[in-house]
Amino acid sequence: MYKYIIRRLLVTIPVIIGVTIVISSIVYMAPGNPARIALGTNADAKAVSNLEQKMGLNEPPHIRYLDWMWGVVQGDLGESIRGGREVTDMISERIVPTLELALVAMVITFIIALPLGVISAVKQYSWADNLSMLFAIFWISMPSFWLGLLLILVFSVRLDLFPISGRTGAIFTLTWLSSLALPAIATGTRRAGLLTRMTRSSMLEVLNEDYIRTARGKGIGERSVIYTHAMKNAMIPIITLIGLQIPLIFSGTVIIETVFSWPGMGRLLVDAVLSRNYPVIQGTVLIYSIIVILSNLFVDITYSYFDPRITYD
């Protein structure tokens, strides 16, 4: 197991390098002069030239990238063009709200999708099955940003039950939960639609296996058959889908954080793109990449829990 984890971590190094090269190339090719944007359109040409030299914009793109990577190896993600703050400090302030939003959104996804998928499979072709599939198709088709705007209109503007935007209160308090509820629901429900369909499909395949019929023939209770025998064996494809959904959840938080003015990394990234703030863009994407890679590693490791035949020796 430990050797497998080490190998996977070593493999992530070229993946992260590849991601940062692609992002850096796109950023460098984007139109607009970051120095001019930072100083304003009326700035003196000499001041713009000095800032370009300080930022290294007069260097070739590959030299800028290598200088940035050397700083990353030393734990330095550079300084923001606007304000001159350390990118590491800016990200450290924003990473916790983003993780809060993503984790709660995933919990909402599981709470909705797993029970609906199991019920839909057990009650195949019933009204419960049809209703669950209608729910799944509806949420798959609903863009998260549009759902977020509808939630704000109904529950914040009309009913005044939740804050319109922002993050308030200490963590795990009712105030914090009320500010987190709408963005987490907007992020989690859309992912629940696809996971519901996958859970149903996987459960139907398992329920038709011989060992399930044998368990029922032995007189084992239906609840035990479903949740002890069938559910555990149906989790492998579900976990695979969860691993694929993790990057989508984090990418979805970029839009949702903007809609709800949530002070996370997604909003920081959007602001950095609009202002051509190269160091912040590169640093934020790097942290996103590391989070997604580690999350998928955790998902792969959980395979062995649900299926003991899977080993990593």
PDB file of C-alpha atoms in Angstrom:
ATOM      1  CA  MET A   1       0.000   0.000   0.000  1.00  0.00           C
ATOM      2  CA  TYR A   2       2.705   2.483   1.005  1.00  0.00           C
ATOM      3  CA  LYS A   3       4.753   1.678  -2.086  1.00  0.00           C
ATOM      4  CA  TYR A   4       1.678   2.284  -4.239  1.00  0.00           C
ATOM      5  CA  ILE A   5       1.028   5.656  -2.586  1.00  0.00           C
ATOM      6  CA  ILE A   6       4.651   6.701  -3.083  1.00  0.00           C
ATOM      7  CA  ARG A   7       4.545   5.651  -6.754  1.00  0.00           C
ATOM      8  CA  ARG A   8       1.331   7.589  -7.291  1.00  0.00           C
ATOM      9  CA  LEU A   9       2.777  10.685  -5.626  1.00  0.00           C
ATOM     10  CA  LEU A  10       5.850  10.465  -7.856  1.00  0.00           C
ATOM     11  CA  VAL A  11       3.644  10.159 -10.937  1.00  0.00           C
ATOM     12  CA  THR A  12       1.815  13.347  -9.931  1.00  0.00           C
ATOM     13  CA  ILE A  13       4.997  15.394 -10.361  1.00  0.00           C
ATOM     14  CA  PRO A  14       4.982  15.339 -14.205  1.00  0.00           C
ATOM     15  CA  VAL A  15       1.196  15.781 -14.147  1.00  0.00           C
ATOM     16  CA  ILE A  16       1.490  18.949 -12.070  1.00  0.00           C
ATOM     17  CA  ILE A  17       4.332  20.211 -14.269  1.00  0.00           C
ATOM     18  CA  GLY A  18       2.226  19.593 -17.372  1.00  0.00           C
ATOM     19  CA  VAL A  19      -0.770  21.408 -15.899  1.00  0.00           C
ATOM     20  CA  THR A  20       1.305  24.416 -14.885  1.00  0.00           C
ATOM     21  CA  ILE A  21       2.974  24.579 -18.324  1.00  0.00           C
ATOM     22  CA  VAL A  22      -0.402  24.605 -20.075  1.00  0.00           C
ATOM     23  CA  ILE A  23      -1.873  27.220 -17.737  1.00  0.00           C
ATOM     24  CA  SER A  24       1.233  29.405 -17.919  1.00  0.00           C
ATOM     25  CA  SER A  25       1.233  29.227 -21.720  1.00  0.00           C
ATOM     26  CA  ILE A  26      -2.423  30.239 -21.895  1.00  0.00           C
ATOM     27  CA  VAL A  27      -1.852  33.094 -19.442  1.00  0.00           C
ATOM     28  CA  TYR A  28       1.170  34.422 -21.336  1.00  0.00           C
ATOM     29  CA  MET A  29      -0.710  34.319 -24.650  1.00  0.00           C
ATOM     30  CA  ALA A  30      -3.727  36.170 -23.252  1.00  0.00           C
ATOM     31  CA  PRO A  31      -4.101  39.725 -24.582  1.00  0.00           C
ATOM     32  CA  GLY A  32      -3.467  42.699 -22.333  1.00  0.00           C
ATOM     33  CA  ASN A  33      -0.473  44.040 -20.425  1.00  0.00           C
ATOM     34  CA  PRO A  34      -0.619  43.110 -16.722  1.00  0.00           C
ATOM     35  CA  ALA A  35       1.643  46.017 -15.774  1.00  0.00           C
ATOM     36  CA  ARG A  36      -0.579  48.470 -17.620  1.00  0.00           C
ATOM     37  CA  ILE A  37      -3.705  46.951 -16.045  1.00  0.00           C
ATOM     38  CA  ALA A  38      -2.164  47.106 -12.568  1.00  0.00           C
ATOM     39  CA  LEU A  39      -1.092  50.762 -12.873  1.00  0.00           C
ATOM     40  CA  GLY A  40      -4.078  51.991 -14.853  1.00  0.00           C
ATOM     41  CA  THR A  41      -4.483  53.284 -18.382  1.00  0.00           C
ATOM     42  CA  ASN A  42      -3.151  56.728 -17.467  1.00  0.00           C
ATOM     43  CA  ALA A  43       0.101  55.448 -15.950  1.00  0.00           C
ATOM     44  CA  ASP A  44       3.426  56.809 -17.101  1.00  0.00           C
ATOM     45  CA  ALA A  45       5.239  54.684 -19.681  1.00  0.00           C
ATOM     46  CA  LYS A  46       8.391  54.589 -17.553  1.00  0.00           C
ATOM     47  CA  ALA A  47       6.445  53.332 -14.530  1.00  0.00           C
ATOM     48  CA  VAL A  48       4.884  50.630 -16.698  1.00  0.00           C
ATOM     49  CA  SER A  49       8.325  49.665 -18.014  1.00  0.00           C
ATOM     50  CA  ASN A  50       9.753  49.457 -14.491  1.00  0.00           C
ATOM     51  CA  LEU A  51       6.895  47.242 -13.325  1.00  0.00           C
ATOM     52  CA  GLU A  52       7.315  45.002 -16.384  1.00  0.00           C
ATOM     53  CA  GLN A  53      10.977  44.579 -15.510  1.00  0.00           C
ATOM     54  CA  LYS A  54      10.156  43.846 -11.879  1.00  0.00           C
ATOM     55  CA  MET A  55       7.567  41.255 -12.924  1.00  0.00           C
ATOM     56  CA  GLY A  56       9.931  39.731 -15.467  1.00  0.00           C
ATOM     57  CA  LEU A  57       7.574  40.423 -18.367  1.00  0.00           C
ATOM     58  CA  ASN A  58      10.528  41.412 -20.513  1.00  0.00           C
ATOM     59  CA  GLU A  59      11.893  37.869 -20.216  1.00  0.00           C
ATOM     60  CA  PRO A  60      10.949  35.015 -22.610  1.00  0.00           C
ATOM     61  CA  PRO A  61       7.976  32.913 -21.419  1.00  0.00           C
ATOM     62  CA  HIS A  62      10.066  29.814 -20.720  1.00  0.00           C
ATOM     63  CA  ILE A  63      12.469  31.798 -18.527  1.00  0.00           C
ATOM     64  CA  ARG A  64       9.548  33.259 -16.592  1.00  0.00           C
ATOM     65  CA  TYR A  65       8.096  29.786 -16.107  1.00  0.00           C
ATOM     66  CA  LEU A  66      11.396  28.311 -14.915  1.00  0.00           C
ATOM     67  CA  ASP A  67      11.898  31.196 -12.479  1.00  0.00           C
ATOM     68  CA  TRP A  68       8.391  30.656 -11.137  1.00  0.00           C
ATOM     69  CA  MET A  69       8.893  26.889 -10.770  1.00  0.00           C
ATOM     70  CA  TRP A  70      12.167  27.466  -8.920  1.00  0.00           C
ATOM     71  CA  GLY A  71      10.260  29.654  -6.491  1.00  0.00           C
ATOM     72  CA  VAL A  72       7.568  26.960  -6.113  1.00  0.00           C
ATOM     73  CA  VAL A  73      10.210  24.395  -5.181  1.00  0.00           C
ATOM     74  CA  GLN A  74      11.325  26.790  -2.444  1.00  0.00           C
ATOM     75  CA  GLY A  75       7.741  27.345  -1.268  1.00  0.00           C
ATOM     76  CA  ASP A  76       7.429  30.784  -2.873  1.00  0.00           C
ATOM     77  CA  LEU A  77       4.500  31.292  -5.255  1.00  0.00           C
ATOM     78  CA  GLY A  78       5.491  34.861  -6.017  1.00  0.00           C
ATOM     79  CA  GLU A  79       3.855  38.214  -5.321  1.00  0.00           C
ATOM     80  CA  SER A  80       0.537  39.510  -6.532  1.00  0.00           C
ATOM     81  CA  ILE A  81       0.709  42.232  -9.168  1.00  0.00           C
ATOM     82  CA  ARG A  82      -1.970  44.161  -7.320  1.00  0.00           C
ATOM     83  CA  GLY A  83      -0.914  45.124  -3.812  1.00  0.00           C
ATOM     84  CA  GLY A  84       2.326  43.145  -3.807  1.00  0.00           C
ATOM     85  CA  ARG A  85       1.026  40.543  -1.335  1.00  0.00           C
ATOM     86  CA  GLU A  86       2.491  37.073  -1.175  1.00  0.00           C
ATOM     87  CA  VAL A  87       0.407  34.658  -3.258  1.00  0.00           C
ATOM     88  CA  THR A  88       0.889  32.008  -0.569  1.00  0.00           C
ATOM     89  CA  ASP A  89      -0.782  34.257   2.010  1.00  0.00           C
ATOM     90  CA  MET A  90      -3.674  35.068  -0.347  1.00  0.00           C
ATOM     91  CA  ILE A  91      -4.330  31.399  -1.079  1.00  0.00           C
ATOM     92  CA  SER A  92      -4.053  30.378   2.580  1.00  0.00           C
ATOM     93  CA  GLU A  93      -6.865  32.820   3.377  1.00  0.00           C
ATOM     94  CA  ARG A  94      -9.084  31.449   0.602  1.00  0.00           C
ATOM     95  CA  ILE A  95      -8.445  27.715   0.619  1.00  0.00           C
ATOM     96  CA  VAL A  96     -10.489  26.951   3.752  1.00  0.00           C
ATOM     97  CA  PRO A  97     -13.775  28.479   2.431  1.00  0.00           C
ATOM     98  CA  THR A  98     -13.313  26.587  -0.844  1.00  0.00           C
ATOM     99  CA  LEU A  99     -12.744  23.275   0.945  1.00  0.00           C
ATOM    100  CA  GLU A 100     -15.785  23.967   3.141  1.00  0.00           C
ATOM    101  CA  LEU A 101     -17.956  24.540   0.090  1.00  0.00           C
ATOM    102  CA  ALA A 102     -16.627  21.536  -1.818  1.00  0.00           C
ATOM    103  CA  LEU A 103     -16.870  19.084   1.098  1.00  0.00           C
ATOM    104  CA  VAL A 104     -20.396  20.129   2.094  1.00  0.00           C
ATOM    105  CA  ALA A 105     -21.447  19.979  -1.572  1.00  0.00           C
ATOM    106  CA  MET A 106     -20.116  16.405  -1.798  1.00  0.00           C
ATOM    107  CA  VAL A 107     -21.981  15.443   1.383  1.00  0.00           C
ATOM    108  CA  ILE A 108     -25.194  16.844  -0.122  1.00  0.00           C
ATOM    109  CA  THR A 109     -24.510  14.875  -3.302  1.00  0.00           C
ATOM    110  CA  PHE A 110     -24.144  11.609  -1.358  1.00  0.00           C
ATOM    111  CA  ILE A 111     -27.158  12.233   0.878  1.00  0.00           C
ATOM    112  CA  ILE A 112     -29.370  12.782  -2.164  1.00  0.00           C
ATOM    113  CA  ALA A 113     -27.927  10.413  -4.758  1.00  0.00           C
ATOM    114  CA  LEU A 114     -27.196   7.195  -2.858  1.00  0.00           C
ATOM    115  CA  PRO A 115     -30.657   6.715  -1.252  1.00  0.00           C
ATOM    116  CA  LEU A 116     -32.477   7.743  -4.444  1.00  0.00           C
ATOM    117  CA  GLY A 117     -30.342   5.432  -6.581  1.00  0.00           C
ATOM    118  CA  VAL A 118     -30.879   2.459  -4.248  1.00  0.00           C
ATOM    119  CA  ILE A 119     -34.635   3.046  -3.975  1.00  0.00           C
ATOM    120  CA  SER A 120     -34.889   3.465  -7.736  1.00  0.00           C
ATOM    121  CA  ALA A 121     -33.116   0.143  -8.336  1.00  0.00           C
ATOM    122  CA  VAL A 122     -35.035  -1.799  -5.686  1.00  0.00           C
ATOM    123  CA  LYS A 123     -38.375  -0.355  -6.880  1.00  0.00           C
ATOM    124  CA  GLN A 124     -37.579  -0.652 -10.578  1.00  0.00           C
ATOM    125  CA  TYR A 125     -40.263   0.748 -12.940  1.00  0.00           C
ATOM    126  CA  SER A 126     -42.355   1.971 -10.000  1.00  0.00           C
ATOM    127  CA  TRP A 127     -43.463   5.565  -9.429  1.00  0.00           C
ATOM    128  CA  ALA A 128     -40.481   5.999  -7.085  1.00  0.00           C
ATOM    129  CA  ASP A 129     -38.121   4.891  -9.860  1.00  0.00           C
ATOM    130  CA  ASN A 130     -39.715   7.228 -12.395  1.00  0.00           C
ATOM    131  CA  LEU A 131     -39.655  10.141  -9.963  1.00  0.00           C
ATOM    132  CA  SER A 132     -35.995   9.539  -9.091  1.00  0.00           C
ATOM    133  CA  MET A 133     -34.986   9.423 -12.751  1.00  0.00           C
ATOM    134  CA  LEU A 134     -36.997  12.576 -13.439  1.00  0.00           C
ATOM    135  CA  PHE A 135     -35.121  14.247 -10.598  1.00  0.00           C
ATOM    136  CA  ALA A 136     -31.773  13.047 -11.963  1.00  0.00           C
ATOM    137  CA  ILE A 137     -32.422  14.270 -15.509  1.00  0.00           C
ATOM    138  CA  PHE A 138     -33.709  17.613 -14.237  1.00  0.00           C
ATOM    139  CA  TRP A 139     -30.637  18.332 -12.097  1.00  0.00           C
ATOM    140  CA  ILE A 140     -28.192  17.124 -14.753  1.00  0.00           C
ATOM    141  CA  SER A 141     -29.774  19.591 -17.179  1.00  0.00           C
ATOM    142  CA  MET A 142     -29.741  22.515 -14.703  1.00  0.00           C
ATOM    143  CA  PRO A 143     -26.594  24.703 -14.851  1.00  0.00           C
ATOM    144  CA  SER A 144     -25.255  25.314 -11.354  1.00  0.00           C
ATOM    145  CA  PHE A 145     -24.946  29.083 -11.807  1.00  0.00           C
ATOM    146  CA  TRP A 146     -28.584  29.316 -12.934  1.00  0.00           C
ATOM    147  CA  LEU A 147     -29.705  27.204  -9.992  1.00  0.00           C
ATOM    148  CA  GLY A 148     -27.685  29.485  -7.705  1.00  0.00           C
ATOM    149  CA  LEU A 149     -29.471  32.569  -9.039  1.00  0.00           C
ATOM    150  CA  LEU A 150     -32.861  30.887  -8.569  1.00  0.00           C
ATOM    151  CA  LEU A 151     -31.992  29.925  -4.991  1.00  0.00           C
ATOM    152  CA  ILE A 152     -30.977  33.510  -4.244  1.00  0.00           C
ATOM    153  CA  LEU A 153     -34.207  34.840  -5.753  1.00  0.00           C
ATOM    154  CA  VAL A 154     -36.486  32.436  -3.869  1.00  0.00           C
ATOM    155  CA  PHE A 155     -34.820  31.820  -0.504  1.00  0.00           C
ATOM    156  CA  SER A 156     -32.891  35.063  -0.032  1.00  0.00           C
ATOM    157  CA  VAL A 157     -34.851  37.798  -1.813  1.00  0.00           C
ATOM    158  CA  ARG A 158     -38.425  36.522  -1.533  1.00  0.00           C
ATOM    159  CA  LEU A 159     -38.413  34.415   1.632  1.00  0.00           C
ATOM    160  CA  ASP A 160     -35.436  36.087   3.367  1.00  0.00           C
ATOM    161  CA  LEU A 161     -34.301  32.777   4.893  1.00  0.00           C
ATOM    162  CA  PHE A 162     -30.637  32.816   3.912  1.00  0.00           C
ATOM    163  CA  PRO A 163     -28.009  35.494   3.266  1.00  0.00           C
ATOM    164  CA  ILE A 164     -27.759  36.631  -0.339  1.00  0.00           C
ATOM    165  CA  SER A 165     -23.982  36.387  -0.483  1.00  0.00           C
ATOM    166  CA  GLY A 166     -20.771  36.164   1.504  1.00  0.00           C
ATOM    167  CA  ARG A 167     -19.473  33.931   4.275  1.00  0.00           C
ATOM    168  CA  THR A 168     -20.369  34.875   7.819  1.00  0.00           C
ATOM    169  CA  GLY A 169     -19.972  33.394  11.290  1.00  0.00           C
ATOM    170  CA  ALA A 170     -17.477  31.003  12.809  1.00  0.00           C
ATOM    171  CA  ILE A 171     -17.222  27.512  11.343  1.00  0.00           C
ATOM    172  CA  PHE A 172     -19.860  24.966  12.453  1.00  0.00           C
ATOM    173  CA  THR A 173     -22.226  27.652  13.710  1.00  0.00           C
ATOM    174  CA  LEU A 174     -25.765  28.227  12.462  1.00  0.00           C
ATOM    175  CA  THR A 175     -24.747  31.560  10.947  1.00  0.00           C
ATOM    176  CA  TRP A 176     -21.929  29.885   9.030  1.00  0.00           C
ATOM    177  CA  LEU A 177     -24.241  27.076   7.911  1.00  0.00           C
ATOM    178  CA  SER A 178     -26.923  29.501   6.718  1.00  0.00           C
ATOM    179  CA  SER A 179     -24.410  31.346   4.534  1.00  0.00           C
ATOM    180  CA  LEU A 180     -23.020  28.049   3.201  1.00  0.00           C
ATOM    181  CA  ALA A 181     -26.359  26.334   2.517  1.00  0.00           C
ATOM    182  CA  LEU A 182     -27.336  27.880  -0.829  1.00  0.00           C
ATOM    183  CA  PRO A 183     -23.940  27.694  -2.586  1.00  0.00           C
ATOM    184  CA  ALA A 184     -23.449  24.113  -1.349  1.00  0.00           C
ATOM    185  CA  ILE A 185     -26.900  23.081  -2.581  1.00  0.00           C
ATOM    186  CA  ALA A 186     -26.295  24.728  -5.949  1.00  0.00           C
ATOM    187  CA  THR A 187     -23.006  22.850  -6.302  1.00  0.00           C
ATOM    188  CA  GLY A 188     -24.059  19.485  -4.871  1.00  0.00           C
ATOM    189  CA  THR A 189     -27.494  18.872  -6.394  1.00  0.00           C
ATOM    190  CA  ARG A 190     -26.293  18.959  -9.998  1.00  0.00           C
ATOM    191  CA  ARG A 191     -23.692  16.299  -9.258  1.00  0.00           C
ATOM    192  CA  ALA A 192     -26.356  14.263  -7.458  1.00  0.00           C
ATOM    193  CA  GLY A 193     -28.280  13.762 -10.696  1.00  0.00           C
ATOM    194  CA  LEU A 194     -25.498  11.864 -12.444  1.00  0.00           C
ATOM    195  CA  LEU A 195     -24.563   9.913  -9.306  1.00  0.00           C
ATOM    196  CA  THR A 196     -28.197   8.856  -8.843  1.00  0.00           C
ATOM    197  CA  ARG A 197     -28.282   7.323 -12.316  1.00  0.00           C
ATOM    198  CA  MET A 198     -24.985   5.547 -11.783  1.00  0.00           C
ATOM    199  CA  THR A 199     -26.096   4.170  -8.401  1.00  0.00           C
ATOM    200  CA  ARG A 200     -29.296   2.841  -9.935  1.00  0.00           C
ATOM    201  CA  SER A 201     -27.467   1.204 -12.846  1.00  0.00           C
ATOM    202  CA  SER A 202     -24.834  -0.371 -10.607  1.00  0.00           C
ATOM    203  CA  MET A 203     -27.395  -1.644  -8.097  1.00  0.00           C
ATOM    204  CA  LEU A 204     -29.567  -3.192 -10.840  1.00  0.00           C
ATOM    205  CA  GLU A 205     -26.558  -5.082 -12.161  1.00  0.00           C
ATOM    206  CA  VAL A 206     -25.688  -6.429  -8.710  1.00  0.00           C
ATOM    207  CA  LEU A 207     -29.272  -7.316  -7.763  1.00  0.00           C
ATOM    208  CA  ASN A 208     -29.437  -9.699 -10.721  1.00  0.00           C
ATOM    209  CA  GLU A 209     -26.372 -11.657  -9.575  1.00  0.00           C
ATOM    210  CA  ASP A 210     -26.692 -15.277  -8.370  1.00  0.00           C
ATOM    211  CA  TYR A 211     -25.295 -14.590  -4.886  1.00  0.00           C
ATOM    212  CA  ILE A 212     -28.083 -12.076  -4.245  1.00  0.00           C
ATOM    213  CA  ARG A 213     -30.724 -14.671  -5.151  1.00  0.00           C
ATOM    214  CA  THR A 214     -28.893 -17.179  -2.934  1.00  0.00           C
ATOM    215  CA  ALA A 215     -28.908 -14.753  -0.013  1.00  0.00           C
ATOM    216  CA  ARG A 216     -32.646 -14.224  -0.422  1.00  0.00           C
ATOM    217  CA  GLY A 217     -33.196 -17.975  -0.724  1.00  0.00           C
ATOM    218  CA  LYS A 218     -31.450 -18.470   2.632  1.00  0.00           C
ATOM    219  CA  GLY A 219     -34.034 -16.238   4.266  1.00  0.00           C
ATOM    220  CA  ILE A 220     -31.771 -13.251   4.874  1.00  0.00           C
ATOM    221  CA  GLY A 221     -33.801 -10.111   5.414  1.00  0.00           C
ATOM    222  CA  GLU A 222     -34.282  -7.789   2.447  1.00  0.00           C
ATOM    223  CA  ARG A 223     -32.679  -4.852   4.219  1.00  0.00           C
ATOM    224  CA  SER A 224     -29.549  -6.900   4.916  1.00  0.00           C
ATOM    225  CA  VAL A 225     -29.466  -8.160   1.338  1.00  0.00           C
ATOM    226  CA  ILE A 226     -29.644  -4.621  -0.034  1.00  0.00           C
ATOM    227  CA  TYR A 227     -27.301  -2.778   2.285  1.00  0.00           C
ATOM    228  CA  THR A 228     -24.843  -5.538   3.294  1.00  0.00           C
ATOM    229  CA  HIS A 229     -24.513  -7.646   0.163  1.00  0.00           C
ATOM    230  CA  ALA A 230     -25.664  -5.585  -2.812  1.00  0.00           C
ATOM    231  CA  MET A 231     -24.687  -2.060  -1.828  1.00  0.00           C
ATOM    232  CA  LYS A 232     -21.080  -2.841  -0.980  1.00  0.00           C
ATOM    233  CA  ASN A 233     -20.503  -4.714  -4.240  1.00  0.00           C
ATOM    234  CA  ALA A 234     -22.141  -1.942  -6.253  1.00  0.00           C
ATOM    235  CA  MET A 235     -19.848   0.762  -4.862  1.00  0.00           C
ATOM    236  CA  ILE A 236     -16.834   0.240  -7.160  1.00  0.00           C
ATOM    237  CA  PRO A 237     -18.290   1.980 -10.253  1.00  0.00           C
ATOM    238  CA  ILE A 238     -19.928   4.547  -7.966  1.00  0.00           C
ATOM    239  CA  ILE A 239     -16.578   5.370  -6.354  1.00  0.00           C
ATOM    240  CA  THR A 240     -15.041   5.651  -9.822  1.00  0.00           C
ATOM    241  CA  LEU A 241     -17.668   8.224 -10.767  1.00  0.00           C
ATOM    242  CA  ILE A 242     -17.073  10.071  -7.503  1.00  0.00           C
ATOM    243  CA  GLY A 243     -13.390  10.308  -8.421  1.00  0.00           C
ATOM    244  CA  LEU A 244     -14.356  11.809 -11.771  1.00  0.00           C
ATOM    245  CA  GLN A 245     -16.786  14.211 -10.103  1.00  0.00           C
ATOM    246  CA  ILE A 246     -14.247  15.711  -7.690  1.00  0.00           C
ATOM    247  CA  PRO A 247     -12.571  17.911 -10.344  1.00  0.00           C
ATOM    248  CA  LEU A 248     -16.020  18.985 -11.571  1.00  0.00           C
ATOM    249  CA  ILE A 249     -17.070  19.956  -8.058  1.00  0.00           C
ATOM    250  CA  PHE A 250     -13.982  22.117  -7.606  1.00  0.00           C
ATOM    251  CA  SER A 251     -14.394  23.670 -11.042  1.00  0.00           C
ATOM    252  CA  GLY A 252     -18.056  24.304 -10.221  1.00  0.00           C
ATOM    253  CA  THR A 253     -17.068  26.182  -7.083  1.00  0.00           C
ATOM    254  CA  VAL A 254     -15.261  28.740  -9.278  1.00  0.00           C
ATOM    255  CA  ILE A 255     -18.602  29.834 -10.755  1.00  0.00           C
ATOM    256  CA  ILE A 256     -20.645  29.415  -7.595  1.00  0.00           C
ATOM    257  CA  GLU A 257     -18.191  31.442  -5.512  1.00  0.00           C
ATOM    258  CA  THR A 258     -18.588  34.276  -8.003  1.00  0.00           C
ATOM    259  CA  VAL A 259     -22.388  34.064  -7.970  1.00  0.00           C
ATOM    260  CA  PHE A 260     -22.588  34.013  -4.157  1.00  0.00           C
ATOM    261  CA  SER A 261     -19.538  36.248  -3.507  1.00  0.00           C
ATOM    262  CA  TRP A 262     -18.039  33.366  -1.537  1.00  0.00           C
ATOM    263  CA  PRO A 263     -14.496  34.302  -0.447  1.00  0.00           C
ATOM    264  CA  GLY A 264     -12.791  31.207  -1.777  1.00  0.00           C
ATOM    265  CA  MET A 265     -10.078  30.300  -4.249  1.00  0.00           C
ATOM    266  CA  GLY A 266     -12.515  30.241  -7.150  1.00  0.00           C
ATOM    267  CA  ARG A 267     -13.410  33.889  -6.750  1.00  0.00           C
ATOM    268  CA  LEU A 268      -9.730  34.706  -6.255  1.00  0.00           C
ATOM    269  CA  LEU A 269      -8.956  32.946  -9.532  1.00  0.00           C
ATOM    270  CA  VAL A 270     -11.691  34.805 -11.438  1.00  0.00           C
ATOM    271  CA  ASP A 271     -10.478  38.161 -10.136  1.00  0.00           C
ATOM    272  CA  ALA A 272      -6.901  37.237 -11.046  1.00  0.00           C
ATOM    273  CA  VAL A 273      -7.887  36.297 -14.611  1.00  0.00           C
ATOM    274  CA  LEU A 274      -9.753  39.575 -15.098  1.00  0.00           C
ATOM    275  CA  SER A 275      -6.738  41.574 -13.888  1.00  0.00           C
ATOM    276  CA  ARG A 276      -4.134  39.369 -15.665  1.00  0.00           C
ATOM    277  CA  ASN A 277      -2.554  38.673 -12.298  1.00  0.00           C
ATOM    278  CA  TYR A 278      -0.186  35.943 -13.495  1.00  0.00           C
ATOM    279  CA  PRO A 279       1.317  34.820 -10.173  1.00  0.00           C
ATOM    280  CA  VAL A 280      -2.101  34.432  -8.532  1.00  0.00           C
ATOM    281  CA  ILE A 281      -3.479  32.482 -11.510  1.00  0.00           C
ATOM    282  CA  GLN A 282      -0.516  30.111 -11.562  1.00  0.00           C
ATOM    283  CA  GLY A 283      -0.499  29.619  -7.795  1.00  0.00           C
ATOM    284  CA  THR A 284      -4.247  29.014  -7.566  1.00  0.00           C
ATOM    285  CA  VAL A 285      -4.293  26.489 -10.408  1.00  0.00           C
ATOM    286  CA  LEU A 286      -1.324  24.697  -8.845  1.00  0.00           C
ATOM    287  CA  ILE A 287      -3.161  24.297  -5.520  1.00  0.00           C
ATOM    288  CA  TYR A 288      -6.336  23.165  -7.310  1.00  0.00           C
ATOM    289  CA  SER A 289      -4.315  20.541  -9.179  1.00  0.00           C
ATOM    290  CA  ILE A 290      -2.743  19.208  -5.991  1.00  0.00           C
ATOM    291  CA  ILE A 291      -6.122  19.014  -4.217  1.00  0.00           C
ATOM    292  CA  VAL A 292      -7.735  17.115  -7.107  1.00  0.00           C
ATOM    293  CA  ILE A 293      -4.804  14.698  -7.460  1.00  0.00           C
ATOM    294  CA  LEU A 294      -4.761  13.888  -3.735  1.00  0.00           C
ATOM    295  CA  SER A 295      -8.552  13.470  -3.731  1.00  0.00           C
ATOM    296  CA  ASN A 296      -8.379  10.967  -6.582  1.00  0.00           C
ATOM    297  CA  LEU A 297      -5.582   9.112  -4.796  1.00  0.00           C
ATOM    298  CA  PHE A 298      -7.836   8.795  -1.742  1.00  0.00           C
ATOM    299  CA  VAL A 299     -10.666   7.495  -3.947  1.00  0.00           C
ATOM    300  CA  ASP A 300      -8.376   4.858  -5.480  1.00  0.00           C
ATOM    301  CA  ILE A 301      -7.272   3.697  -2.047  1.00  0.00           C
ATOM    302  CA  THR A 302     -10.896   3.233  -0.914  1.00  0.00           C
ATOM    303  CA  TYR A 303     -11.397   0.582  -3.622  1.00  0.00           C
ATOM    304  CA  SER A 304      -9.689  -1.998  -1.431  1.00  0.00           C
ATOM    305  CA  TYR A 305     -12.163  -1.362   1.400  1.00  0.00           C
ATOM    306  CA  PHE A 306     -15.210  -2.181  -0.732  1.00  0.00           C
ATOM    307  CA  ASP A 307     -13.532  -4.993  -2.672  1.00  0.00           C
ATOM    308  CA  PRO A 308     -10.845  -6.907  -0.691  1.00  0.00           C
ATOM    309  CA  ARG A 309      -9.737  -8.585  -3.936  1.00  0.00           C
ATOM    310  CA  ILE A 310      -8.152  -5.292  -4.983  1.00  0.00           C
ATOM    311  CA  THR A 311      -4.607  -4.976  -3.677  1.00  0.00           C
ATOM    312  CA  TYR A 312      -1.840  -2.444  -4.286  1.00  0.00           C
ATOM    313  CA  ASP A 313       1.161  -4.709  -3.807  1.00  0.00           C
TER     314      ASP A 313
END
